[in-house]
Amino acid sequence: MKRKLVFATNNAHKLEEVKEVVGENFDILSLKDIGCYEDIEEPGETLEENALIKACYVKEKYGYDCFGDDTGLEVDALNGAPGVYSARYAGGDHDAKANMKKLLKELDGITNRKAQFRSVIALILDGKEYMFEGKIEGVIITEEKGSAGFGYDPIFQPDGYTETFAQLGMDVKNNISHRALATKALCEFLKKI
Ligand code: IMP
């Protein structure tokens, strides 16, 4: 029988991505699937903390084994900012345009444009905690290019490519992205147990 495992998200795209690669042993449930409609806060100061907070919340309140994720864009010249604060870099309202504008302003005149997206997944399974990570390195270009994707995609150009995530489109991105790599690491682990 398949084991139930909750992904502490209601993001349909993220759920689909995991379901595609998780294999036969696990039935992946969303927060809505278990009747969790509240927003889980993310007060942590690191991606690892926030990912674990989400997984622990579900385990403690709903009793399910669970994993949670958190992602950030870490810019070298800004000592890793916006990092864990990527979603609300320009304020509390998760405004991608405003976030990009702020980042481009902070990097104005700076030649070191290196950055990486880093995704962390924290898993609670059978009373133990596990962490998985995926990252992709690239550069922040000086203006927005492309219209696919979300967040900082129009200004992030992965190493080895001459286009941004937003120009490359989801087919390419879903194969090479930080999230895809973290998901793959999680699913490879789940297939072995
Ligand atoms: P989350 O943890 O997946 O919700 O990601 C937090 C924030 O990081 C998002 O709100 C975006 O601003 C940014 N982000 C995460 N993943 C991506 C991506 O694949 N492309 C662009 N921005 C991203």
XYZ file of N, CA and C and ligand atoms in Angstrom:
602
model
N 0.823 -1.203 0.000
C 0.000 0.000 0.000
C 0.867 1.267 0.000
N 0.398 2.284 -0.711
C 1.180 3.523 -0.773
C 1.165 4.244 0.572
N 2.303 4.802 0.941
C 2.358 5.598 2.178
C 1.970 7.031 1.878
N 1.206 7.626 2.800
C 0.803 9.019 2.602
C 1.906 9.954 3.102
N 2.210 10.939 2.276
C 3.228 11.912 2.643
C 2.735 13.284 2.191
N 2.736 14.225 3.137
C 2.204 15.557 2.814
C 3.322 16.470 2.316
N 3.054 17.203 1.264
C 3.929 18.293 0.818
C 3.272 19.567 1.342
N 3.949 20.280 2.227
C 3.355 21.453 2.884
C 3.259 22.627 1.914
N 2.429 22.455 0.903
C 2.217 23.506 -0.090
C 0.825 23.346 -0.694
N 0.332 24.412 -1.294
C -0.870 24.316 -2.123
C -0.552 24.750 -3.547
N 0.739 24.873 -3.837
C 1.165 25.279 -5.169
C 1.051 24.069 -6.118
N 0.097 24.170 -7.050
C -0.223 23.027 -7.920
C 0.983 22.604 -8.760
N 1.761 23.577 -9.191
C 2.915 23.260 -10.026
C 3.960 22.454 -9.243
N 4.216 22.894 -8.010
C 5.204 22.178 -7.184
C 4.734 20.749 -6.895
N 3.439 20.613 -6.613
C 2.886 19.283 -6.320
C 3.056 18.349 -7.508
N 2.733 18.869 -8.680
C 2.807 18.069 -9.898
C 4.231 17.599 -10.148
N 5.164 18.526 -9.917
C 6.574 18.224 -10.146
C 7.023 17.043 -9.268
N 6.604 17.052 -8.016
C 6.992 15.966 -7.116
C 6.274 14.675 -7.502
N 4.988 14.784 -7.787
C 4.214 13.569 -8.103
C 4.795 12.842 -9.313
N 5.318 13.631 -10.264
C 5.885 13.029 -11.481
C 7.116 12.185 -11.208
N 7.889 12.564 -10.209
C 9.157 11.850 -10.005
C 9.238 11.035 -8.718
N 8.171 11.013 -7.931
C 8.292 10.392 -6.600
C 8.274 8.854 -6.636
N 7.789 8.283 -7.706
C 7.741 6.820 -7.760
C 6.459 6.275 -7.164
N 6.416 4.961 -6.987
C 5.149 4.289 -6.681
C 4.832 4.166 -5.194
N 5.822 4.382 -4.349
C 5.618 4.038 -2.939
C 4.845 5.075 -2.136
N 4.792 6.312 -2.660
C 4.195 7.385 -1.862
C 3.019 8.053 -2.562
N 2.016 8.366 -1.742
C 0.861 9.134 -2.185
C 1.075 10.556 -1.648
N 1.330 11.517 -2.546
C 1.654 12.871 -2.094
C 0.373 13.693 -1.933
N 0.186 14.247 -0.722
C -1.011 15.043 -0.426
C -0.628 16.514 -0.248
N -1.533 17.400 -0.660
C -1.288 18.832 -0.448
C -1.870 19.243 0.908
N -1.681 20.503 1.292
C -2.266 20.987 2.542
C -3.794 20.920 2.497
N -4.341 21.302 1.348
C -5.810 21.252 1.226
C -6.315 19.824 1.380
N -5.577 18.872 0.821
C -5.980 17.458 0.897
C -6.158 16.980 2.335
N -5.410 17.584 3.275
C -5.537 17.148 4.679
C -6.380 18.132 5.497
N -6.993 19.086 4.811
C -7.880 20.031 5.510
C -7.146 21.152 6.204
N -5.909 21.418 5.779
C -5.136 22.519 6.376
C -5.282 23.734 5.468
N -6.050 24.706 5.916
C -6.306 25.893 5.088
C -5.608 27.146 5.619
N -4.948 26.999 6.775
C -4.307 28.186 7.333
C -2.952 28.444 6.650
N -2.540 29.704 6.658
C -1.217 30.057 6.140
C -0.178 29.686 7.184
N 0.794 28.893 6.795
C 1.850 28.559 7.750
C 2.897 29.666 7.676
N 3.183 30.272 8.806
C 4.137 31.389 8.801
C 5.550 30.895 8.569
N 6.377 31.791 8.045
C 7.773 31.439 7.761
C 8.699 32.435 8.452
N 8.808 32.343 9.785
C 9.587 33.342 10.523
C 11.091 33.054 10.570
N 11.540 31.983 9.943
C 12.949 31.572 10.040
C 13.894 32.565 9.380
N 15.170 32.456 9.786
C 16.188 33.332 9.187
C 17.024 32.606 8.143
N 16.722 31.327 7.929
C 17.398 30.583 6.864
C 16.346 29.773 6.114
N 16.705 29.363 4.901
C 15.796 28.520 4.111
C 15.536 27.213 4.843
N 16.589 26.667 5.468
C 16.459 25.382 6.168
C 15.437 25.497 7.301
N 15.549 26.594 8.068
C 14.612 26.792 9.192
C 13.168 26.836 8.698
N 12.934 27.630 7.652
C 11.558 27.783 7.151
C 11.001 26.471 6.597
N 11.843 25.734 5.883
C 11.377 24.461 5.322
C 10.980 23.507 6.449
N 11.808 23.504 7.510
C 11.543 22.604 8.633
C 10.324 23.054 9.442
N 10.161 24.366 9.578
C 9.004 24.896 10.311
C 7.713 24.382 9.658
N 7.675 24.406 8.328
C 6.453 23.969 7.620
C 6.215 22.474 7.818
N 7.295 21.697 7.707
C 7.138 20.246 7.872
C 6.703 19.909 9.302
N 7.322 20.580 10.283
C 6.990 20.314 11.702
C 5.550 20.709 12.009
N 5.105 21.807 11.441
C 3.734 22.289 11.679
C 2.724 21.210 11.313
N 2.917 20.642 10.140
C 1.981 19.611 9.670
C 2.078 18.359 10.537
N 3.301 17.968 10.863
C 3.485 16.753 11.677
C 2.803 16.929 13.039
N 3.055 18.104 13.660
C 2.536 18.315 15.013
C 1.022 18.494 15.032
N 0.495 19.230 14.047
C -0.931 19.561 14.087
C -1.813 18.505 13.421
N -1.281 17.827 12.425
C -2.108 16.900 11.641
C -1.628 15.449 11.713
N -0.427 15.255 12.239
C 0.057 13.893 12.454
C 0.677 13.199 11.255
N 0.710 13.880 10.110
C 1.263 13.236 8.911
C 2.771 13.441 8.795
N 3.477 12.435 8.280
C 4.834 12.677 7.811
C 4.741 13.678 6.675
N 5.757 14.508 6.560
C 5.583 15.682 5.717
C 6.917 16.236 5.241
N 6.903 16.961 4.142
C 8.077 17.765 3.792
C 7.635 19.167 3.399
N 8.536 20.111 3.682
C 8.282 21.508 3.339
C 9.476 22.028 2.565
N 9.261 23.088 1.788
C 10.365 23.619 0.991
C 10.498 25.127 1.192
N 11.655 25.627 0.894
C 11.831 27.077 0.834
C 12.940 27.368 -0.159
N 12.802 28.485 -0.859
C 13.738 28.841 -1.926
C 14.147 30.287 -1.800
N 15.363 30.572 -2.198
C 15.807 31.960 -2.211
C 16.805 32.210 -3.326
N 16.886 33.463 -3.716
C 17.888 33.903 -4.680
C 19.025 34.540 -3.879
N 20.221 33.977 -3.991
C 21.355 34.450 -3.193
C 22.362 35.149 -4.108
N 22.531 36.449 -3.895
C 23.390 37.253 -4.769
C 24.727 37.503 -4.077
N 25.795 37.116 -4.756
C 27.143 37.197 -4.161
C 27.473 38.603 -3.663
N 27.292 39.612 -4.527
C 27.702 40.975 -4.180
C 26.864 41.557 -3.038
N 25.752 40.914 -2.724
C 24.888 41.385 -1.625
C 24.967 40.442 -0.431
N 26.070 39.710 -0.353
C 26.278 38.770 0.754
C 25.126 37.780 0.921
N 24.582 37.316 -0.176
C 23.544 36.282 -0.106
C 22.120 36.811 -0.081
N 21.934 38.136 -0.013
C 20.572 38.707 -0.087
C 20.078 38.586 -1.535
N 18.775 38.590 -1.763
C 17.691 38.613 -0.775
C 17.480 37.285 -0.042
N 18.033 36.177 -0.520
C 18.004 34.907 0.205
C 16.636 34.522 0.726
N 16.578 34.298 2.036
C 15.326 33.817 2.645
C 14.200 34.861 2.521
N 14.590 36.114 2.237
C 13.576 37.179 2.108
C 13.194 37.468 0.658
N 13.508 36.542 -0.268
C 13.312 36.794 -1.706
C 11.884 37.193 -2.064
N 10.902 36.548 -1.460
C 9.499 36.801 -1.825
C 9.074 38.213 -1.432
N 9.628 38.709 -0.315
C 9.184 40.029 0.198
C 10.328 41.039 0.233
N 11.218 40.953 -0.756
C 12.412 41.819 -0.778
C 12.033 43.295 -0.824
N 11.019 43.626 -1.635
C 10.641 45.043 -1.778
C 9.437 45.397 -0.903
N 9.095 44.540 0.040
C 7.932 44.788 0.898
C 7.150 43.507 1.092
N 6.065 43.602 1.828
C 5.358 42.395 2.243
C 4.445 41.758 1.224
N 4.274 42.420 0.066
C 3.190 41.958 -0.802
C 3.612 41.047 -1.959
N 4.800 40.440 -1.858
C 5.221 39.431 -2.847
C 5.110 39.949 -4.287
N 5.536 41.185 -4.502
C 5.405 41.818 -5.815
C 6.695 41.561 -6.616
N 6.621 40.670 -7.609
C 7.819 40.251 -8.347
C 8.468 41.420 -9.083
N 7.653 42.263 -9.685
C 8.193 43.419 -10.424
C 8.971 44.336 -9.492
N 8.364 44.622 -8.352
C 9.013 45.511 -7.377
C 10.291 44.869 -6.835
N 10.264 43.552 -6.611
C 11.456 42.852 -6.120
C 12.599 42.958 -7.127
N 12.278 42.750 -8.412
C 13.326 42.814 -9.444
C 13.879 44.232 -9.547
N 12.969 45.203 -9.478
C 13.394 46.600 -9.582
C 14.381 46.939 -8.448
N 14.029 46.487 -7.256
C 14.903 46.765 -6.110
C 16.271 46.095 -6.286
N 16.240 44.844 -6.737
C 17.504 44.116 -6.903
C 18.385 44.780 -7.959
N 17.787 45.168 -9.074
C 18.565 45.821 -10.141
C 19.151 47.138 -9.634
N 18.402 47.824 -8.801
C 18.894 49.090 -8.240
C 20.084 48.838 -7.299
N 19.948 47.821 -6.458
C 21.038 47.482 -5.525
C 22.314 47.107 -6.277
N 22.143 46.496 -7.460
C 23.312 46.026 -8.218
C 23.796 47.042 -9.250
N 23.167 48.202 -9.276
C 23.539 49.232 -10.245
C 25.028 49.572 -10.096
N 25.773 49.452 -11.177
C 27.196 49.795 -11.141
C 28.099 48.703 -10.590
N 27.510 47.599 -10.145
C 28.323 46.503 -9.587
C 28.624 45.490 -10.697
N 29.894 45.144 -10.842
C 30.249 44.243 -11.956
C 30.090 42.768 -11.585
N 30.254 42.433 -10.315
C 30.056 41.030 -9.921
C 28.552 40.741 -9.857
N 28.048 40.049 -10.879
C 26.596 39.815 -10.980
C 26.229 38.374 -10.606
N 27.199 37.662 -9.998
C 26.959 36.242 -9.717
C 25.844 36.023 -8.681
N 25.037 34.989 -8.944
C 23.935 34.675 -8.020
C 23.586 33.200 -8.156
N 22.872 32.704 -7.169
C 22.354 31.338 -7.306
C 20.960 31.251 -6.706
N 20.155 30.411 -7.315
C 18.891 30.024 -6.693
C 19.181 28.784 -5.871
N 18.672 28.782 -4.626
C 18.862 27.599 -3.778
C 17.512 27.176 -3.201
N 17.197 25.915 -3.382
C 15.963 25.338 -2.830
C 16.320 24.308 -1.775
N 15.607 24.351 -0.678
C 15.829 23.386 0.394
C 14.522 22.665 0.681
N 14.618 21.372 0.874
C 13.442 20.586 1.266
C 13.755 19.899 2.589
N 12.884 20.095 3.581
C 13.036 19.414 4.871
C 11.969 18.335 4.963
N 12.397 17.142 5.272
C 11.471 15.990 5.347
C 11.438 15.439 6.766
N 10.229 15.186 7.252
C 10.079 14.462 8.517
C 9.445 13.123 8.192
N 10.193 12.071 8.451
C 9.711 10.729 8.103
C 10.089 9.766 9.218
N 9.114 9.063 9.734
C 9.345 8.085 10.803
C 10.150 8.673 11.959
N 9.809 9.919 12.320
C 10.444 10.547 13.487
C 11.835 11.103 13.236
N 12.299 11.032 11.988
C 13.635 11.593 11.693
C 13.522 12.768 10.734
N 14.537 13.660 10.804
C 14.555 14.825 9.899
C 15.641 14.665 8.845
N 15.305 15.043 7.622
C 16.279 14.989 6.518
C 16.210 16.302 5.748
N 17.363 16.718 5.175
C 17.409 17.939 4.352
C 17.919 17.610 2.955
N 17.318 18.210 1.962
C 17.760 18.045 0.575
C 17.922 19.440 -0.022
N 18.864 19.561 -0.967
C 19.141 20.884 -1.525
C 19.337 20.806 -3.029
N 18.930 21.848 -3.708
C 19.239 21.965 -5.133
C 19.626 23.398 -5.407
N 20.674 23.592 -6.234
C 21.001 24.987 -6.559
C 21.456 25.118 -8.001
N 21.278 26.318 -8.510
C 21.747 26.610 -9.857
C 22.402 27.986 -9.850
N 23.617 28.025 -10.420
C 24.363 29.280 -10.429
C 24.133 30.029 -11.733
N 24.275 31.344 -11.672
C 24.078 32.148 -12.865
C 24.454 33.588 -12.594
N 23.908 34.489 -13.403
C 24.168 35.928 -13.205
C 22.857 36.711 -13.268
N 22.864 37.858 -12.603
C 21.726 38.781 -12.694
C 22.043 39.756 -13.818
N 21.224 39.750 -14.864
C 21.481 40.667 -15.976
C 20.949 42.064 -15.609
N 21.132 43.030 -16.519
C 20.836 44.415 -16.115
C 19.417 44.879 -16.435
N 18.666 44.057 -17.175
C 17.262 44.429 -17.450
C 16.428 43.162 -17.615
N 15.121 43.300 -17.472
C 14.241 42.134 -17.596
C 14.191 41.634 -19.036
N 14.269 40.296 -19.179
C 14.124 39.704 -20.513
C 13.283 38.436 -20.419
N 12.264 38.337 -21.283
C 11.433 37.130 -21.320
C 10.185 37.263 -20.477
N 9.221 36.380 -20.742
C 7.931 36.521 -20.052
C 7.432 35.230 -19.391
N 8.180 34.132 -19.535
C 7.731 32.877 -18.899
C 8.116 32.895 -17.418
N 7.594 31.914 -16.691
C 8.007 31.731 -15.304
C 7.430 32.747 -14.339
N 8.169 32.990 -13.258
C 7.670 33.882 -12.205
C 8.857 34.452 -11.438
N 8.553 35.244 -10.439
C 9.595 35.770 -9.544
C 10.703 36.481 -10.299
N 11.939 36.076 -10.016
C 13.112 36.742 -10.592
C 13.530 36.155 -11.937
N 12.716 35.296 -12.517
C 13.090 34.617 -13.772
C 13.563 35.563 -14.885
N 12.926 36.735 -15.089
C 13.353 37.595 -16.206
C 14.752 38.206 -16.050
N 15.332 38.165 -14.848
C 16.664 38.777 -14.701
C 17.732 37.749 -14.303
N 17.371 36.468 -14.251
C 18.348 35.436 -13.885
C 18.731 34.613 -15.106
N 20.023 34.658 -15.434
C 20.524 33.877 -16.566
C 21.433 32.760 -16.043
N 21.001 31.511 -16.166
C 21.813 30.416 -15.630
C 23.122 30.254 -16.395
N 24.186 29.846 -15.698
C 25.484 29.622 -16.346
C 25.324 28.597 -17.465
N 26.023 28.852 -18.584
C 25.953 27.923 -19.710
C 24.851 28.263 -20.692
N 24.065 29.292 -20.382
C 22.959 29.720 -21.266
C 23.118 31.202 -21.591
N 22.523 31.618 -22.715
C 22.601 33.033 -23.092
C 21.237 33.701 -22.936
N 20.299 32.973 -22.318
C 18.961 33.538 -22.099
C 18.578 33.393 -20.632
N 17.628 34.216 -20.207
C 17.155 34.132 -18.817
C 16.200 32.941 -18.660
N 15.926 32.601 -17.413
C 14.917 31.559 -17.131
C 13.602 31.907 -17.840
N 13.260 33.199 -17.852
C 11.977 33.617 -18.433
C 11.977 33.494 -19.953
N 13.161 33.508 -20.573
C 13.236 33.293 -22.020
C 13.336 31.808 -22.346
N 14.018 31.073 -21.483
C 14.225 29.646 -21.757
C 12.915 28.864 -21.688
N 12.012 29.315 -20.824
C 10.710 28.648 -20.730
C 10.727 27.463 -19.782
N 9.534 26.973 -19.469
C 9.387 25.977 -18.410
C 10.002 24.627 -18.752
N 9.980 24.244 -20.031
C 10.517 22.921 -20.377
C 11.995 22.822 -20.016
N 12.742 23.855 -20.388
C 14.170 23.859 -20.052
C 14.333 24.039 -18.547
N 13.645 25.025 -18.003
C 13.822 25.355 -16.587
C 13.511 24.157 -15.675
N 12.439 23.458 -15.991
C 12.045 22.341 -15.130
C 13.071 21.213 -15.092
N 13.985 21.202 -16.052
C 15.026 20.175 -16.044
C 16.270 20.579 -15.273
N 16.518 21.878 -15.200
C 17.810 22.318 -14.640
C 17.674 23.119 -13.350
N 16.454 23.443 -12.961
C 16.289 24.417 -11.876
C 16.677 23.858 -10.506
N 16.962 24.786 -9.613
C 17.181 24.516 -8.197
C 16.086 23.616 -7.626
N 14.825 23.956 -7.921
C 13.709 23.184 -7.366
C 13.707 21.764 -7.932
N 13.971 21.652 -9.250
C 13.997 20.332 -9.871
C 15.084 19.469 -9.229
N 16.242 20.079 -8.943
C 17.354 19.308 -8.364
C 17.046 18.887 -6.924
N 16.434 19.801 -6.149
C 16.071 19.441 -4.767
C 15.003 18.347 -4.769
N 14.041 18.484 -5.670
C 12.964 17.486 -5.774
C 13.537 16.120 -6.149
N 14.488 16.147 -7.080
C 15.112 14.900 -7.524
C 15.843 14.230 -6.359
N 16.576 15.032 -5.582
C 17.310 14.478 -4.436
C 16.337 13.846 -3.436
N 15.224 14.536 -3.156
C 14.206 13.988 -2.246
C 13.658 12.670 -2.801
N 13.282 12.684 -4.063
C 12.617 11.510 -4.637
C 13.564 10.320 -4.749
N 14.834 10.590 -5.017
C 15.800 9.485 -5.061
C 15.915 8.838 -3.684
N 15.900 9.681 -2.650
C 15.945 9.157 -1.281
C 14.685 8.320 -0.993
N 13.526 8.849 -1.370
C 12.263 8.144 -1.064
C 12.162 6.817 -1.819
N 12.777 6.753 -2.992
C 12.709 5.511 -3.766
C 13.537 4.408 -3.109
N 14.555 4.815 -2.358
C 15.469 3.821 -1.766
C 14.956 3.250 -0.448
N 14.026 3.949 0.203
C 13.636 3.463 1.530
C 12.433 2.511 1.471
P 9.247 29.788 -2.576
O 9.923 29.380 -1.318
O 9.257 28.724 -3.625
O 7.888 30.371 -2.353
O 10.134 30.963 -3.193
C 10.343 32.182 -2.495
C 10.592 33.304 -3.488
O 11.826 33.072 -4.195
C 9.547 33.460 -4.582
O 8.476 34.265 -4.156
C 10.332 34.121 -5.688
O 10.467 35.502 -5.456
C 11.698 33.477 -5.543
N 11.796 32.274 -6.396
C 11.736 30.982 -5.983
N 11.879 30.145 -7.007
C 12.027 30.919 -8.108
C 12.213 30.609 -9.491
O 12.247 29.451 -9.918
N 12.312 31.668 -10.308
C 12.270 32.954 -9.887
N 12.083 33.295 -8.630
C 11.968 32.276 -7.721
